[in-house]
Structures are given as C-alpha cells and as structure tokens.
PDB file of C-alpha atoms in Angstrom:
ATOM      1  CA  ALA P 372     -48.454  96.026  14.854  1.00 86.00           C
ATOM      2  CA  MET P 373     -44.695  95.807  14.857  1.00 94.00           C
ATOM      3  CA  VAL P 374     -41.828  98.203  14.856  1.00 96.00           C
ATOM      4  CA  ILE P 375     -38.911  97.302  12.638  1.00 97.00           C
ATOM      5  CA  SER P 376     -35.400  98.719  12.754  1.00 98.00           C
ATOM      6  CA  ILE P 377     -32.840  98.374   9.996  1.00 97.00           C
ATOM      7  CA  PHE P 378     -29.142  98.761  10.783  1.00 96.00           C
ATOM      8  CA  ASP P 379     -26.967  99.071   7.717  1.00 95.00           C
ATOM      9  CA  ASN P 380     -24.191 101.356   6.553  1.00 93.00           C
ATOM     10  CA  SER P 381     -25.650 101.638   3.062  1.00 93.00           C
ATOM     11  CA  ILE P 382     -28.650 103.940   2.462  1.00 95.00           C
ATOM     12  CA  ASP P 383     -29.342 102.046  -0.780  1.00 95.00           C
ATOM     13  CA  ILE P 384     -29.640  98.736   1.049  1.00 94.00           C
ATOM     14  CA  ILE P 385     -31.798 100.432   3.719  1.00 96.00           C
ATOM     15  CA  ASN P 386     -34.178 101.738   1.068  1.00 96.00           C
ATOM     16  CA  ARG P 387     -34.411  98.324  -0.542  1.00 94.00           C
ATOM     17  CA  LEU P 388     -35.083  96.732   2.819  1.00 95.00           C
ATOM     18  CA  LYS P 389     -37.669  99.356   3.668  1.00 96.00           C
ATOM     19  CA  GLU P 390     -39.568  98.440   0.503  1.00 95.00           C
ATOM     20  CA  LEU P 391     -39.403  94.751   1.347  1.00 94.00           C
ATOM     21  CA  VAL P 392     -40.465  95.272   4.954  1.00 95.00           C
ATOM     22  CA  ALA P 393     -43.347  97.427   3.870  1.00 94.00           C
ATOM     23  CA  GLU P 394     -44.732  94.405   1.937  1.00 93.00           C
ATOM     24  CA  ALA P 395     -45.134  92.552   5.203  1.00 93.00           C
ATOM     25  CA  GLU P 396     -48.372  92.829   7.096  1.00 89.00           C
ATOM     26  CA  GLN P 397     -48.590  94.184  10.655  1.00 90.00           C
ATOM     27  CA  VAL P 398     -45.697  96.633  10.270  1.00 94.00           C
ATOM     28  CA  SER P 399     -46.508  99.908  12.003  1.00 94.00           C
ATOM     29  CA  SER P 400     -43.202 101.707  11.590  1.00 96.00           C
ATOM     30  CA  ILE P 401     -39.751 101.205  10.038  1.00 97.00           C
ATOM     31  CA  GLN P 402     -36.805 103.016  11.561  1.00 97.00           C
ATOM     32  CA  TYR P 403     -33.184 102.847  10.525  1.00 97.00           C
ATOM     33  CA  ALA P 404     -29.686 103.787  11.610  1.00 96.00           C
ATOM     34  CA  THR P 405     -26.509 103.949   9.560  1.00 95.00           C
ATOM     35  CA  ASN P 406     -24.085 104.103  12.477  1.00 93.00           C
ATOM     36  CA  TYR P 407     -23.415 102.311  15.731  1.00 92.00           C
ATOM     37  CA  PRO P 408     -24.240 105.052  18.280  1.00 93.00           C
ATOM     38  CA  ASP P 409     -27.609 105.757  16.582  1.00 95.00           C
ATOM     39  CA  ALA P 410     -28.404 102.060  16.450  1.00 95.00           C
ATOM     40  CA  LEU P 411     -27.674 101.591  20.170  1.00 93.00           C
ATOM     41  CA  GLU P 412     -29.825 104.613  21.005  1.00 95.00           C
ATOM     42  CA  MET P 413     -32.652 103.343  18.827  1.00 96.00           C
ATOM     43  CA  VAL P 414     -32.632  99.916  20.435  1.00 96.00           C
ATOM     44  CA  LYS P 415     -32.905 101.502  23.882  1.00 95.00           C
ATOM     45  CA  SER P 416     -35.443 104.152  23.024  1.00 96.00           C
ATOM     46  CA  ILE P 417     -37.894 102.362  20.712  1.00 95.00           C
ATOM     47  CA  LYS P 418     -37.245  98.708  21.621  1.00 95.00           C
ATOM     48  CA  PRO P 419     -38.086  97.395  18.092  1.00 97.00           C
ATOM     49  CA  ASP P 420     -39.862  94.071  17.669  1.00 96.00           C
ATOM     50  CA  ILE P 421     -37.574  93.073  14.827  1.00 97.00           C
ATOM     51  CA  ILE P 422     -34.113  94.289  13.884  1.00 97.00           C
ATOM     52  CA  LEU P 423     -32.524  93.690  10.513  1.00 97.00           C
ATOM     53  CA  LEU P 424     -28.791  93.824  11.180  1.00 96.00           C
ATOM     54  CA  ASP P 425     -25.965  93.827   8.683  1.00 94.00           C
ATOM     55  CA  ILE P 426     -23.284  91.801  10.433  1.00 89.00           C
ATOM     56  CA  ASN P 427     -20.617  94.132   9.065  1.00 86.00           C
ATOM     57  CA  PHE P 428     -22.468  97.177  10.305  1.00 85.00           C
ATOM     58  CA  HIS P 429     -20.028  97.903  13.118  1.00 73.00           C
ATOM     59  CA  ASN P 430     -16.477  97.612  11.825  1.00 72.00           C
ATOM     60  CA  LYS P 431     -14.663  97.258  15.111  1.00 70.00           C
ATOM     61  CA  ASN P 432     -16.611  94.269  16.310  1.00 78.00           C
ATOM     62  CA  PRO P 433     -19.559  93.150  14.233  1.00 73.00           C
ATOM     63  CA  TYR P 434     -20.882  90.960  17.015  1.00 90.00           C
ATOM     64  CA  ASP P 435     -21.085  93.752  19.622  1.00 89.00           C
ATOM     65  CA  LEU P 436     -24.471  94.993  18.683  1.00 92.00           C
ATOM     66  CA  LEU P 437     -26.037  91.582  18.280  1.00 94.00           C
ATOM     67  CA  LYS P 438     -24.694  90.579  21.707  1.00 94.00           C
ATOM     68  CA  HIS P 439     -25.937  93.800  23.299  1.00 93.00           C
ATOM     69  CA  ILE P 440     -29.390  93.458  21.792  1.00 95.00           C
ATOM     70  CA  LYS P 441     -29.824  89.848  22.771  1.00 96.00           C
ATOM     71  CA  THR P 442     -28.468  90.433  26.313  1.00 95.00           C
ATOM     72  CA  GLN P 443     -30.556  93.515  27.068  1.00 95.00           C
ATOM     73  CA  PHE P 444     -33.669  92.909  24.960  1.00 94.00           C
ATOM     74  CA  SER P 445     -33.926  89.191  24.569  1.00 92.00           C
ATOM     75  CA  LEU P 446     -37.450  89.290  23.040  1.00 93.00           C
ATOM     76  CA  THR P 447     -36.274  91.395  20.117  1.00 96.00           C
ATOM     77  CA  ILE P 448     -36.039  89.237  17.003  1.00 97.00           C
ATOM     78  CA  VAL P 449     -32.789  89.781  15.155  1.00 97.00           C
ATOM     79  CA  ILE P 450     -32.393  88.933  11.463  1.00 96.00           C
ATOM     80  CA  VAL P 451     -28.757  89.018  10.566  1.00 95.00           C
ATOM     81  CA  LEU P 452     -27.848  89.895   6.973  1.00 94.00           C
ATOM     82  CA  SER P 453     -24.442  89.096   5.536  1.00 91.00           C
ATOM     83  CA  ILE P 454     -22.795  89.227   2.140  1.00 87.00           C
ATOM     84  CA  HIS P 455     -20.249  86.647   3.223  1.00 78.00           C
ATOM     85  CA  ILE P 456     -22.036  83.638   4.449  1.00 76.00           C
ATOM     86  CA  ASP P 457     -19.592  81.309   6.044  1.00 84.00           C
ATOM     87  CA  GLU P 458     -20.071  78.773   8.807  1.00 89.00           C
ATOM     88  CA  LYS P 459     -17.855  80.638  11.268  1.00 91.00           C
ATOM     89  CA  ILE P 460     -19.879  83.847  11.019  1.00 89.00           C
ATOM     90  CA  GLN P 461     -23.161  81.931  11.098  1.00 91.00           C
ATOM     91  CA  SER P 462     -22.277  79.833  14.124  1.00 94.00           C
ATOM     92  CA  GLN P 463     -21.004  82.894  16.000  1.00 94.00           C
ATOM     93  CA  CYS P 464     -24.368  84.662  15.250  1.00 95.00           C
ATOM     94  CA  ASP P 465     -26.301  81.566  16.326  1.00 95.00           C
ATOM     95  CA  MET P 466     -24.331  81.435  19.566  1.00 96.00           C
ATOM     96  CA  LEU P 467     -25.123  85.078  20.301  1.00 96.00           C
ATOM     97  CA  GLY P 468     -28.794  84.462  19.698  1.00 96.00           C
ATOM     98  CA  ALA P 469     -29.529  85.608  16.161  1.00 96.00           C
ATOM     99  CA  ASP P 470     -32.957  84.403  15.161  1.00 96.00           C
ATOM    100  CA  TYR P 471     -32.433  84.317  11.417  1.00 96.00           C
ATOM    101  CA  PHE P 472     -29.456  84.595   9.146  1.00 94.00           C
ATOM    102  CA  PHE P 473     -29.861  85.589   5.498  1.00 93.00           C
ATOM    103  CA  ASP P 474     -27.579  86.098   2.541  1.00 91.00           C
ATOM    104  CA  LYS P 475     -27.789  89.723   1.490  1.00 88.00           C
ATOM    105  CA  TYR P 476     -27.729  88.933  -2.226  1.00 85.00           C
ATOM    106  CA  TYR P 477     -29.820  85.816  -2.621  1.00 89.00           C
ATOM    107  CA  GLU P 478     -32.260  85.782   0.272  1.00 91.00           C
ATOM    108  CA  PHE P 479     -33.646  89.324   0.453  1.00 88.00           C
ATOM    109  CA  ASP P 480     -37.014  88.126  -0.837  1.00 91.00           C
ATOM    110  CA  LYS P 481     -37.518  85.873   2.174  1.00 93.00           C
ATOM    111  CA  ILE P 482     -37.744  88.832   4.532  1.00 95.00           C
ATOM    112  CA  PRO P 483     -41.439  89.816   4.149  1.00 95.00           C
ATOM    113  CA  GLY P 484     -42.523  86.204   4.698  1.00 95.00           C
ATOM    114  CA  VAL P 485     -40.392  85.828   7.810  1.00 95.00           C
ATOM    115  CA  ILE P 486     -41.793  89.086   9.196  1.00 95.00           C
ATOM    116  CA  ASN P 487     -45.328  87.879   8.528  1.00 94.00           C
ATOM    117  CA  SER P 488     -44.712  84.587  10.318  1.00 94.00           C
ATOM    118  CA  ILE P 489     -43.115  86.395  13.306  1.00 93.00           C
ATOM    119  CA  ALA P 490     -46.170  88.732  13.426  1.00 91.00           C
ATOM    120  CA  ALA P 491     -48.490  85.743  13.325  1.00 91.00           C
ATOM    121  CA  SER P 492     -46.734  83.952  16.189  1.00 88.00           C
ATOM    122  CA  LYS P 493     -46.630  87.155  18.265  1.00 79.00           C
ATOM    123  CA  LYS P 494     -50.368  87.555  17.828  1.00 72.00           C
ATOM    124  CA  ARG P 495     -50.961  84.066  19.067  1.00 70.00           C
ATOM    125  CA  SER P 496     -48.767  84.543  22.116  1.00 65.00           C
ATOM    126  CA  ILE P 497     -50.434  87.751  23.325  1.00 53.00           C
TER     127      ILE P 497
END
C-alpha cells in the first residue's frame, strides 16, 4: 500500500486531488501540505511513495522542492502539476527528475490510472 503526499497552495485543489487519489487502488494514506516548510518536513518524516507537486507551490523557486526530493529520496515518484504547460517548464522538470507532468486543468483524470500503474510496478519489483 502506498503513501501519497499532495503539495499545493489551494485547499480546493487538494480536496479534488484527494478524491481522485482515493479512486486509485493500493493507497493507504493521503497527506498534504499547503506550504513549503510543511512539505519539506513531510518528505523527510513520512517518505511518501508518490508526491503530487504543483510546480508553482513554492513561489521563490518552484524547482527547489522537486530538486530536493529527487536528490534526497530518488525512489519517490513525483507527479508535477502545472496550469501553464510550456516546454521550458516541462524540460526543467524532466531534467530535475520529475516522473510525470500533467496539466492541472485537462489531465486531472489521468492521475488515478497513473497511481495504479505505479502501484502495479512496485508490487512486481518487491
């Protein structure tokens, strides 16, 4: 069973994501943070299997958290969500190790399926 963390400034988006994530199988708990310090603490303390990260979550440097997660906890799967999909953002995220990149408006519905496929591949590798 997998632990999922959601990092977003908007509680409305978090609630929507929680509903979506709950549709996926194999999810044991869903945690969330609405600010950078809480998010950092959560990554360290619970080491989530999957993180849903709004790329604009941390205003100063949106890539900081992604970089930190992928450097310190390389096995954590990071699904980056963005409302502005452009190639520059996407290639920066790829470079820093983001596993998936979804448009916040049009691709929300893909999330449960992706989580299920991650769960399935984790089961095989254990």
